[in-house]
PDB file of C-alpha atoms in Angstrom:
ATOM      1  CA  MET A 172      13.419  13.806  -1.915  1.00 59.00           C
ATOM      2  CA  ARG A 173      13.502  10.766  -4.179  1.00 56.00           C
ATOM      3  CA  ALA A 174      10.947   8.009  -4.494  1.00 59.00           C
ATOM      4  CA  PHE A 175      11.387   4.488  -5.799  1.00 48.00           C
ATOM      5  CA  VAL A 176       8.426   2.592  -7.220  1.00 49.00           C
ATOM      6  CA  VAL A 177       7.992  -0.004  -9.920  1.00 39.00           C
ATOM      7  CA  ARG A 178       5.606   0.751 -12.765  1.00 38.00           C
ATOM      8  CA  PRO A 179       3.446  -2.187 -13.913  1.00 37.00           C
ATOM      9  CA  LEU A 180       3.849  -3.543 -17.440  1.00 31.00           C
ATOM     10  CA  LYS A 181       1.237  -1.735 -19.479  1.00 34.00           C
ATOM     11  CA  ARG A 182      -0.487  -4.705 -21.073  1.00 30.00           C
ATOM     12  CA  THR A 183       0.384  -7.548 -18.698  1.00 29.00           C
ATOM     13  CA  LEU A 184      -2.657  -8.967 -16.941  1.00 30.00           C
ATOM     14  CA  PHE A 185      -1.393 -11.945 -14.986  1.00 29.00           C
ATOM     15  CA  VAL A 186       1.273 -11.166 -12.431  1.00 30.00           C
ATOM     16  CA  ILE A 187       2.928 -13.862 -10.343  1.00 27.00           C
ATOM     17  CA  GLY A 188       5.589 -11.787  -8.650  1.00 33.00           C
ATOM     18  CA  ALA A 189       7.178  -8.375  -8.374  1.00 35.00           C
ATOM     19  CA  THR A 190      10.707  -7.064  -8.489  1.00 33.00           C
ATOM     20  CA  LEU A 191      10.900  -3.733  -6.751  1.00 35.00           C
ATOM     21  CA  LEU A 192      13.598  -1.125  -7.134  1.00 39.00           C
ATOM     22  CA  VAL A 193      15.456  -0.833  -3.847  1.00 39.00           C
ATOM     23  CA  ALA A 194      17.088   2.270  -2.469  1.00 40.00           C
ATOM     24  CA  SER A 195      20.806   2.390  -3.078  1.00 42.00           C
ATOM     25  CA  ALA A 196      23.016   0.713  -0.513  1.00 41.00           C
ATOM     26  CA  ASN A 197      25.285   3.727  -0.853  1.00 47.00           C
ATOM     27  CA  ALA A 198      22.819   6.119   0.776  1.00 49.00           C
ATOM     28  CA  ARG A 199      24.563   9.156   2.205  1.00 59.00           C
ATOM     29  CA  ALA A 200      24.739   9.851   5.904  1.00 56.00           C
ATOM     30  CA  ASP A 201      22.007  12.499   5.613  1.00 80.00           C
ATOM     31  CA  GLU A 202      19.581  10.244   3.711  1.00 94.00           C
ATOM     32  CA  LEU A 203      16.678   8.645   5.556  1.00 97.00           C
ATOM     33  CA  ILE A 204      15.241   5.607   3.754  1.00 98.00           C
ATOM     34  CA  VAL A 205      11.538   4.955   4.283  1.00 98.00           C
ATOM     35  CA  SER A 206      10.054   1.741   2.880  1.00 98.00           C
ATOM     36  CA  ALA A 207       6.288   2.207   2.647  1.00 98.00           C
ATOM     37  CA  ALA A 208       3.230   0.453   1.266  1.00 98.00           C
ATOM     38  CA  ALA A 209       2.236   1.354  -2.290  1.00 97.00           C
ATOM     39  CA  SER A 210      -1.059   2.869  -1.142  1.00 98.00           C
ATOM     40  CA  LEU A 211       0.957   5.526   0.710  1.00 98.00           C
ATOM     41  CA  ILE A 212       2.723   6.874  -2.386  1.00 98.00           C
ATOM     42  CA  ASN A 213       0.952  10.220  -2.662  1.00 97.00           C
ATOM     43  CA  ALA A 214       0.609  10.866   1.065  1.00 98.00           C
ATOM     44  CA  PHE A 215       4.170   9.910   1.960  1.00 98.00           C
ATOM     45  CA  LYS A 216       5.649  11.970  -0.869  1.00 98.00           C
ATOM     46  CA  ALA A 217       3.902  14.974   0.666  1.00 98.00           C
ATOM     47  CA  ILE A 218       4.941  13.975   4.186  1.00 98.00           C
ATOM     48  CA  GLY A 219       8.532  13.517   3.001  1.00 98.00           C
ATOM     49  CA  ASP A 220       8.560  17.008   1.492  1.00 97.00           C
ATOM     50  CA  ALA A 221       7.126  18.526   4.666  1.00 97.00           C
ATOM     51  CA  TYR A 222       9.585  16.636   6.855  1.00 97.00           C
ATOM     52  CA  GLU A 223      12.536  17.822   4.775  1.00 96.00           C
ATOM     53  CA  GLN A 224      11.372  21.416   5.123  1.00 96.00           C
ATOM     54  CA  GLN A 225      11.385  21.044   8.904  1.00 94.00           C
ATOM     55  CA  HIS A 226      14.669  19.107   8.878  1.00 94.00           C
ATOM     56  CA  PRO A 227      16.809  20.793   6.193  1.00 91.00           C
ATOM     57  CA  GLY A 228      19.794  18.546   6.918  1.00 89.00           C
ATOM     58  CA  THR A 229      17.914  15.354   6.030  1.00 93.00           C
ATOM     59  CA  LYS A 230      16.919  13.904   2.662  1.00 96.00           C
ATOM     60  CA  VAL A 231      14.039  11.417   2.622  1.00 97.00           C
ATOM     61  CA  LEU A 232      14.306   8.510   0.185  1.00 97.00           C
ATOM     62  CA  LEU A 233      11.016   6.684  -0.344  1.00 98.00           C
ATOM     63  CA  ASN A 234      10.864   3.051  -1.431  1.00 98.00           C
ATOM     64  CA  PHE A 235       7.312   1.928  -2.300  1.00 98.00           C
ATOM     65  CA  GLY A 236       5.883  -1.511  -2.976  1.00 97.00           C
ATOM     66  CA  ALA A 237       3.802  -4.356  -1.590  1.00 97.00           C
ATOM     67  CA  SER A 238       4.264  -4.501   2.174  1.00 98.00           C
ATOM     68  CA  ASP A 239       5.464  -8.111   2.303  1.00 97.00           C
ATOM     69  CA  VAL A 240       7.931  -7.519  -0.511  1.00 97.00           C
ATOM     70  CA  LEU A 241       9.374  -4.501   1.277  1.00 98.00           C
ATOM     71  CA  MET A 242       9.651  -6.550   4.465  1.00 98.00           C
ATOM     72  CA  GLN A 243      11.545  -9.280   2.606  1.00 97.00           C
ATOM     73  CA  GLN A 244      13.872  -6.675   1.112  1.00 97.00           C
ATOM     74  CA  ILE A 245      14.735  -5.519   4.621  1.00 97.00           C
ATOM     75  CA  VAL A 246      15.217  -9.105   5.809  1.00 97.00           C
ATOM     76  CA  LYS A 247      17.667  -9.654   2.942  1.00 97.00           C
ATOM     77  CA  GLY A 248      19.690  -6.615   3.920  1.00 96.00           C
ATOM     78  CA  ALA A 249      18.273  -3.802   1.809  1.00 96.00           C
ATOM     79  CA  PRO A 250      18.933  -0.455   3.489  1.00 96.00           C
ATOM     80  CA  ALA A 251      15.948   1.022   5.316  1.00 97.00           C
ATOM     81  CA  ASP A 252      15.368   3.127   8.393  1.00 98.00           C
ATOM     82  CA  VAL A 253      11.564   3.127   8.634  1.00 98.00           C
ATOM     83  CA  PHE A 254       9.001   0.507   7.584  1.00 98.00           C
ATOM     84  CA  ALA A 255       5.327   1.418   7.067  1.00 98.00           C
ATOM     85  CA  SER A 256       2.972  -1.375   6.031  1.00 98.00           C
ATOM     86  CA  ALA A 257      -0.657  -1.534   4.900  1.00 98.00           C
ATOM     87  CA  ASP A 258      -1.677  -4.259   7.326  1.00 98.00           C
ATOM     88  CA  GLN A 259      -0.720  -5.725  10.663  1.00 98.00           C
ATOM     89  CA  LYS A 260       0.288  -9.100   9.222  1.00 97.00           C
ATOM     90  CA  ALA A 261       3.215  -7.654   7.251  1.00 98.00           C
ATOM     91  CA  MET A 262       4.429  -5.809  10.334  1.00 98.00           C
ATOM     92  CA  ASP A 263       3.949  -8.945  12.446  1.00 98.00           C
ATOM     93  CA  LYS A 264       6.242 -10.761  10.008  1.00 98.00           C
ATOM     94  CA  ALA A 265       8.812  -7.981  10.307  1.00 98.00           C
ATOM     95  CA  VAL A 266       8.696  -8.297  14.104  1.00 98.00           C
ATOM     96  CA  ALA A 267       9.032 -12.087  13.877  1.00 98.00           C
ATOM     97  CA  GLU A 268      12.053 -11.674  11.597  1.00 98.00           C
ATOM     98  CA  LYS A 269      13.486  -9.198  14.120  1.00 98.00           C
ATOM     99  CA  VAL A 270      14.044  -6.517  11.489  1.00 98.00           C
ATOM    100  CA  VAL A 271      12.021  -3.796  13.242  1.00 98.00           C
ATOM    101  CA  ASP A 272      12.050  -2.517  16.819  1.00 98.00           C
ATOM    102  CA  PRO A 273       8.659  -3.573  18.255  1.00 98.00           C
ATOM    103  CA  ALA A 274       8.887  -0.877  20.929  1.00 98.00           C
ATOM    104  CA  THR A 275       8.597   1.779  18.201  1.00 98.00           C
ATOM    105  CA  ARG A 276       5.613   0.176  16.440  1.00 98.00           C
ATOM    106  CA  ARG A 277       2.609   2.511  16.137  1.00 98.00           C
ATOM    107  CA  ASP A 278      -0.596   2.518  14.103  1.00 98.00           C
ATOM    108  CA  PHE A 279      -0.804   5.803  12.202  1.00 98.00           C
ATOM    109  CA  ALA A 280      -3.754   5.555   9.778  1.00 98.00           C
ATOM    110  CA  THR A 281      -6.777   3.542   8.690  1.00 98.00           C
ATOM    111  CA  ASN A 282      -8.403   2.999   5.324  1.00 98.00           C
ATOM    112  CA  ALA A 283     -11.322   1.186   3.695  1.00 98.00           C
ATOM    113  CA  LEU A 284     -11.576  -1.640   1.170  1.00 98.00           C
ATOM    114  CA  VAL A 285     -13.581  -0.747  -1.939  1.00 98.00           C
ATOM    115  CA  LEU A 286     -14.620  -2.508  -5.122  1.00 98.00           C
ATOM    116  CA  ILE A 287     -14.090  -0.345  -8.181  1.00 98.00           C
ATOM    117  CA  VAL A 288     -15.092  -0.583 -11.842  1.00 98.00           C
ATOM    118  CA  PRO A 289     -14.002   1.449 -14.887  1.00 98.00           C
ATOM    119  CA  ALA A 290     -15.637   4.869 -14.976  1.00 98.00           C
ATOM    120  CA  ASP A 291     -17.554   4.028 -18.166  1.00 97.00           C
ATOM    121  CA  SER A 292     -18.645   0.565 -16.996  1.00 97.00           C
ATOM    122  CA  ARG A 293     -22.308  -0.378 -16.885  1.00 95.00           C
ATOM    123  CA  PHE A 294     -21.593  -3.055 -14.308  1.00 96.00           C
ATOM    124  CA  ALA A 295     -23.117  -1.916 -10.995  1.00 95.00           C
ATOM    125  CA  PRO A 296     -22.735  -4.699  -8.406  1.00 96.00           C
ATOM    126  CA  ALA A 297     -25.024  -4.413  -5.398  1.00 95.00           C
ATOM    127  CA  THR A 298     -23.221  -7.131  -3.419  1.00 97.00           C
ATOM    128  CA  LEU A 299     -20.044  -9.187  -3.708  1.00 98.00           C
ATOM    129  CA  ASN A 300     -22.201 -12.058  -4.925  1.00 98.00           C
ATOM    130  CA  ASP A 301     -22.687 -10.147  -8.187  1.00 98.00           C
ATOM    131  CA  LEU A 302     -19.023 -10.826  -8.969  1.00 98.00           C
ATOM    132  CA  THR A 303     -19.936 -14.461  -9.597  1.00 98.00           C
ATOM    133  CA  SER A 304     -22.009 -13.501 -12.661  1.00 97.00           C
ATOM    134  CA  ALA A 305     -20.901 -15.115 -15.905  1.00 96.00           C
ATOM    135  CA  ASP A 306     -20.708 -11.617 -17.393  1.00 95.00           C
ATOM    136  CA  VAL A 307     -17.831 -10.769 -15.075  1.00 97.00           C
ATOM    137  CA  LYS A 308     -14.659 -12.242 -16.555  1.00 97.00           C
ATOM    138  CA  ARG A 309     -11.705 -10.650 -14.747  1.00 98.00           C
ATOM    139  CA  ILE A 310     -11.348  -9.230 -11.237  1.00 98.00           C
ATOM    140  CA  ALA A 311      -8.126  -7.621 -10.031  1.00 98.00           C
ATOM    141  CA  PHE A 312      -6.723  -7.712  -6.529  1.00 98.00           C
ATOM    142  CA  GLY A 313      -3.336  -8.062  -4.916  1.00 97.00           C
ATOM    143  CA  ASP A 314      -1.807 -11.479  -4.419  1.00 96.00           C
ATOM    144  CA  PRO A 315      -2.915 -12.457  -0.890  1.00 97.00           C
ATOM    145  CA  ALA A 316       0.448 -14.143  -0.329  1.00 95.00           C
ATOM    146  CA  SER A 317       2.309 -10.852  -0.404  1.00 95.00           C
ATOM    147  CA  VAL A 318      -0.084  -7.903  -0.774  1.00 97.00           C
ATOM    148  CA  PRO A 319      -2.301  -6.575   2.040  1.00 98.00           C
ATOM    149  CA  ILE A 320      -5.130  -5.492  -0.286  1.00 97.00           C
ATOM    150  CA  GLY A 321      -5.306  -9.098  -1.467  1.00 98.00           C
ATOM    151  CA  ARG A 322      -5.565 -10.382   2.084  1.00 98.00           C
ATOM    152  CA  TYR A 323      -8.321  -7.921   2.937  1.00 98.00           C
ATOM    153  CA  ALA A 324     -10.186  -8.839  -0.265  1.00 98.00           C
ATOM    154  CA  GLN A 325      -9.808 -12.559   0.341  1.00 98.00           C
ATOM    155  CA  GLY A 326     -11.181 -12.230   3.857  1.00 98.00           C
ATOM    156  CA  ALA A 327     -14.196 -10.264   2.663  1.00 98.00           C
ATOM    157  CA  LEU A 328     -14.901 -12.677  -0.197  1.00 98.00           C
ATOM    158  CA  GLN A 329     -14.592 -15.696   2.083  1.00 98.00           C
ATOM    159  CA  ALA A 330     -16.997 -14.100   4.540  1.00 97.00           C
ATOM    160  CA  ALA A 331     -19.454 -13.573   1.671  1.00 97.00           C
ATOM    161  CA  GLY A 332     -19.048 -17.180   0.556  1.00 98.00           C
ATOM    162  CA  VAL A 333     -17.825 -16.298  -2.945  1.00 98.00           C
ATOM    163  CA  TRP A 334     -14.039 -16.646  -2.640  1.00 98.00           C
ATOM    164  CA  ASP A 335     -13.663 -19.726  -4.830  1.00 98.00           C
ATOM    165  CA  ALA A 336     -15.833 -18.311  -7.624  1.00 98.00           C
ATOM    166  CA  VAL A 337     -14.113 -14.920  -7.598  1.00 98.00           C
ATOM    167  CA  ASN A 338     -10.607 -16.316  -7.208  1.00 98.00           C
ATOM    168  CA  ALA A 339     -11.158 -18.324 -10.403  1.00 98.00           C
ATOM    169  CA  LYS A 340     -11.454 -14.985 -12.236  1.00 98.00           C
ATOM    170  CA  SER A 341      -8.586 -13.292 -10.437  1.00 98.00           C
ATOM    171  CA  VAL A 342      -5.947 -11.132 -12.034  1.00 98.00           C
ATOM    172  CA  LEU A 343      -3.306 -10.945  -9.330  1.00 97.00           C
ATOM    173  CA  ALA A 344      -1.545  -7.619  -8.921  1.00 97.00           C
ATOM    174  CA  SER A 345       1.901  -7.123  -7.415  1.00 96.00           C
ATOM    175  CA  ASN A 346       0.607  -4.168  -5.360  1.00 97.00           C
ATOM    176  CA  VAL A 347      -2.583  -2.148  -4.901  1.00 97.00           C
ATOM    177  CA  ARG A 348      -1.647   0.506  -7.467  1.00 97.00           C
ATOM    178  CA  GLN A 349      -1.306  -2.166 -10.132  1.00 97.00           C
ATOM    179  CA  SER A 350      -4.832  -3.341  -9.338  1.00 98.00           C
ATOM    180  CA  LEU A 351      -5.977   0.272  -9.717  1.00 98.00           C
ATOM    181  CA  ASP A 352      -4.188   0.546 -13.067  1.00 98.00           C
ATOM    182  CA  TYR A 353      -5.833  -2.601 -14.415  1.00 98.00           C
ATOM    183  CA  VAL A 354      -9.283  -1.210 -13.648  1.00 98.00           C
ATOM    184  CA  SER A 355      -8.502   2.296 -14.883  1.00 98.00           C
ATOM    185  CA  ARG A 356      -7.409   0.916 -18.271  1.00 98.00           C
ATOM    186  CA  GLY A 357     -10.481  -1.302 -18.562  1.00 97.00           C
ATOM    187  CA  GLU A 358      -8.378  -4.480 -18.623  1.00 98.00           C
ATOM    188  CA  VAL A 359     -10.563  -6.049 -15.926  1.00 98.00           C
ATOM    189  CA  ASP A 360     -14.247  -5.769 -15.080  1.00 98.00           C
ATOM    190  CA  ALA A 361     -13.666  -4.819 -11.448  1.00 98.00           C
ATOM    191  CA  GLY A 362     -10.957  -4.673  -8.820  1.00 98.00           C
ATOM    192  CA  PHE A 363     -10.276  -4.269  -5.133  1.00 98.00           C
ATOM    193  CA  VAL A 364      -8.276  -1.268  -3.905  1.00 98.00           C
ATOM    194  CA  PHE A 365      -8.228   1.014  -0.902  1.00 98.00           C
ATOM    195  CA  ALA A 366     -10.571   4.010  -0.839  1.00 98.00           C
ATOM    196  CA  THR A 367      -7.576   6.352  -0.966  1.00 98.00           C
ATOM    197  CA  ASP A 368      -6.340   4.727  -4.176  1.00 98.00           C
ATOM    198  CA  ALA A 369      -9.717   5.017  -5.895  1.00 98.00           C
ATOM    199  CA  ALA A 370      -9.804   8.709  -4.985  1.00 97.00           C
ATOM    200  CA  ILE A 371      -6.724   9.545  -7.062  1.00 96.00           C
ATOM    201  CA  MET A 372      -8.421   8.511 -10.334  1.00 97.00           C
ATOM    202  CA  PRO A 373     -12.013   9.804 -10.065  1.00 96.00           C
ATOM    203  CA  ASP A 374     -12.199  10.279 -13.826  1.00 97.00           C
ATOM    204  CA  ARG A 375     -10.986   6.749 -14.600  1.00 98.00           C
ATOM    205  CA  VAL A 376     -12.642   4.550 -11.975  1.00 98.00           C
ATOM    206  CA  LYS A 377     -15.737   4.631  -9.798  1.00 98.00           C
ATOM    207  CA  VAL A 378     -16.445   3.001  -6.463  1.00 98.00           C
ATOM    208  CA  ALA A 379     -19.154   0.363  -6.766  1.00 98.00           C
ATOM    209  CA  LEU A 380     -19.067  -0.924  -3.184  1.00 98.00           C
ATOM    210  CA  THR A 381     -17.430  -0.133   0.122  1.00 98.00           C
ATOM    211  CA  VAL A 382     -16.621  -3.601   1.409  1.00 98.00           C
ATOM    212  CA  PRO A 383     -16.669  -4.581   5.101  1.00 96.00           C
ATOM    213  CA  THR A 384     -13.442  -6.306   6.153  1.00 96.00           C
ATOM    214  CA  GLN A 385     -12.829  -9.093   8.638  1.00 90.00           C
ATOM    215  CA  THR A 386     -10.085  -7.041  10.255  1.00 93.00           C
ATOM    216  CA  ALA A 387      -9.690  -3.277  10.351  1.00 95.00           C
ATOM    217  CA  VAL A 388      -7.625  -1.749   7.546  1.00 98.00           C
ATOM    218  CA  SER A 389      -4.872  -0.229   9.666  1.00 98.00           C
ATOM    219  CA  TYR A 390      -1.345   0.944   8.938  1.00 98.00           C
ATOM    220  CA  PRO A 391       1.549   0.375  11.382  1.00 98.00           C
ATOM    221  CA  ILE A 392       4.969   2.029  11.232  1.00 98.00           C
ATOM    222  CA  ALA A 393       8.206   1.123  13.011  1.00 98.00           C
ATOM    223  CA  LEU A 394      11.939   1.774  13.225  1.00 98.00           C
ATOM    224  CA  VAL A 395      14.072  -0.725  11.320  1.00 98.00           C
ATOM    225  CA  GLU A 396      16.562  -2.553  13.540  1.00 97.00           C
ATOM    226  CA  GLY A 397      20.138  -1.537  12.891  1.00 94.00           C
ATOM    227  CA  SER A 398      19.166   1.779  11.302  1.00 96.00           C
ATOM    228  CA  ARG A 399      22.152   4.037  10.870  1.00 93.00           C
ATOM    229  CA  HIS A 400      19.804   7.012  11.321  1.00 95.00           C
ATOM    230  CA  ALA A 401      17.778   5.895  14.323  1.00 96.00           C
ATOM    231  CA  ASN A 402      17.231   9.383  15.715  1.00 95.00           C
ATOM    232  CA  ASP A 403      16.043  10.733  12.357  1.00 96.00           C
ATOM    233  CA  ALA A 404      13.902   7.634  11.847  1.00 97.00           C
ATOM    234  CA  LYS A 405      12.210   8.128  15.220  1.00 97.00           C
ATOM    235  CA  ALA A 406      11.700  11.800  14.395  1.00 97.00           C
ATOM    236  CA  PHE A 407      10.087  10.860  11.074  1.00 98.00           C
ATOM    237  CA  ILE A 408       7.732   8.409  12.817  1.00 98.00           C
ATOM    238  CA  ALA A 409       6.865  11.116  15.340  1.00 98.00           C
ATOM    239  CA  TYR A 410       6.105  13.505  12.488  1.00 98.00           C
ATOM    240  CA  VAL A 411       3.772  10.983  10.824  1.00 98.00           C
ATOM    241  CA  LEU A 412       1.917  10.673  14.134  1.00 98.00           C
ATOM    242  CA  SER A 413       1.908  14.425  14.803  1.00 97.00           C
ATOM    243  CA  PRO A 414      -1.020  16.737  14.023  1.00 97.00           C
ATOM    244  CA  ASP A 415       0.864  18.037  10.971  1.00 97.00           C
ATOM    245  CA  GLY A 416       1.532  14.537   9.636  1.00 98.00           C
ATOM    246  CA  GLN A 417      -2.015  13.439  10.355  1.00 98.00           C
ATOM    247  CA  ALA A 418      -3.328  16.472   8.478  1.00 98.00           C
ATOM    248  CA  VAL A 419      -1.365  15.428   5.392  1.00 98.00           C
ATOM    249  CA  LEU A 420      -2.732  11.890   5.626  1.00 98.00           C
ATOM    250  CA  ALA A 421      -6.266  13.259   6.011  1.00 98.00           C
ATOM    251  CA  LYS A 422      -5.783  15.362   2.890  1.00 98.00           C
ATOM    252  CA  TYR A 423      -5.215  12.135   0.957  1.00 98.00           C
ATOM    253  CA  GLY A 424      -8.257  10.419   2.469  1.00 98.00           C
ATOM    254  CA  PHE A 425      -6.710   8.405   5.297  1.00 98.00           C
ATOM    255  CA  LYS A 426      -8.525   8.216   8.625  1.00 97.00           C
ATOM    256  CA  PRO A 427      -6.715   8.475  11.966  1.00 96.00           C
ATOM    257  CA  ALA A 428      -5.764   5.387  13.924  1.00 94.00           C
ATOM    258  CA  ALA A 429      -6.418   4.969  17.616  1.00 82.00           C
ATOM    259  CA  GLY A 430      -3.418   6.362  19.427  1.00 62.00           C
ATOM    260  CA  ALA A 431      -2.319   8.726  16.625  1.00 61.00           C
ATOM    261  CA  HIS A 432      -2.012  12.329  17.809  1.00 54.00           C
TER     262      HIS A 432
END
């Protein structure tokens, strides 16, 4: 199994866009291409390995990035068989663009929005309002225009009445893992990520707040229209929804979605 993911520039703070590595258009007949949200990297690598063991004739290629960027790649003709996004809005866009089969759309996991700070930070916010303090200079979150974590964060900050003040300090990330990296390296004072992302760096970051969201943090998955491997793609989706797939997701901190097996 191969995975494709872009690494953030080590010292770049301000990000206005992302160019993601796309799976090769020359994928072999036995290669299943899964485009999945960046927050799914660890879980889907494990799911891909498990799926390959149960389906020895299939190779799973994983393409990770911001959900909206992946959707646009598919719209522009990038090869993909399965699309898994980190929010409903990205999948809604894919449906509107007619690049996924809506009949195959299923929610397969849920997550939580958290505010994290560097592990050695003395900053201990009790509420989102504490982010407006003059002592807080930089706050990382995904670009709301293209990154689900950014949309969830924006909604929470707007509900708390501090969006304008916090947005003025924003360091926009091209995906949730870049936001995590900024905090882990101490390049920002705080950042918004999913709970599952924070859990992979317990020695580098700490969760300051679990943040209520305006909409549930849920992950949908669907078959890409025109897939050359539709049967394998449907089988992969079924595996993600199966007890075995759900157990892998649970291992990486994801919660089950209503309707998942």
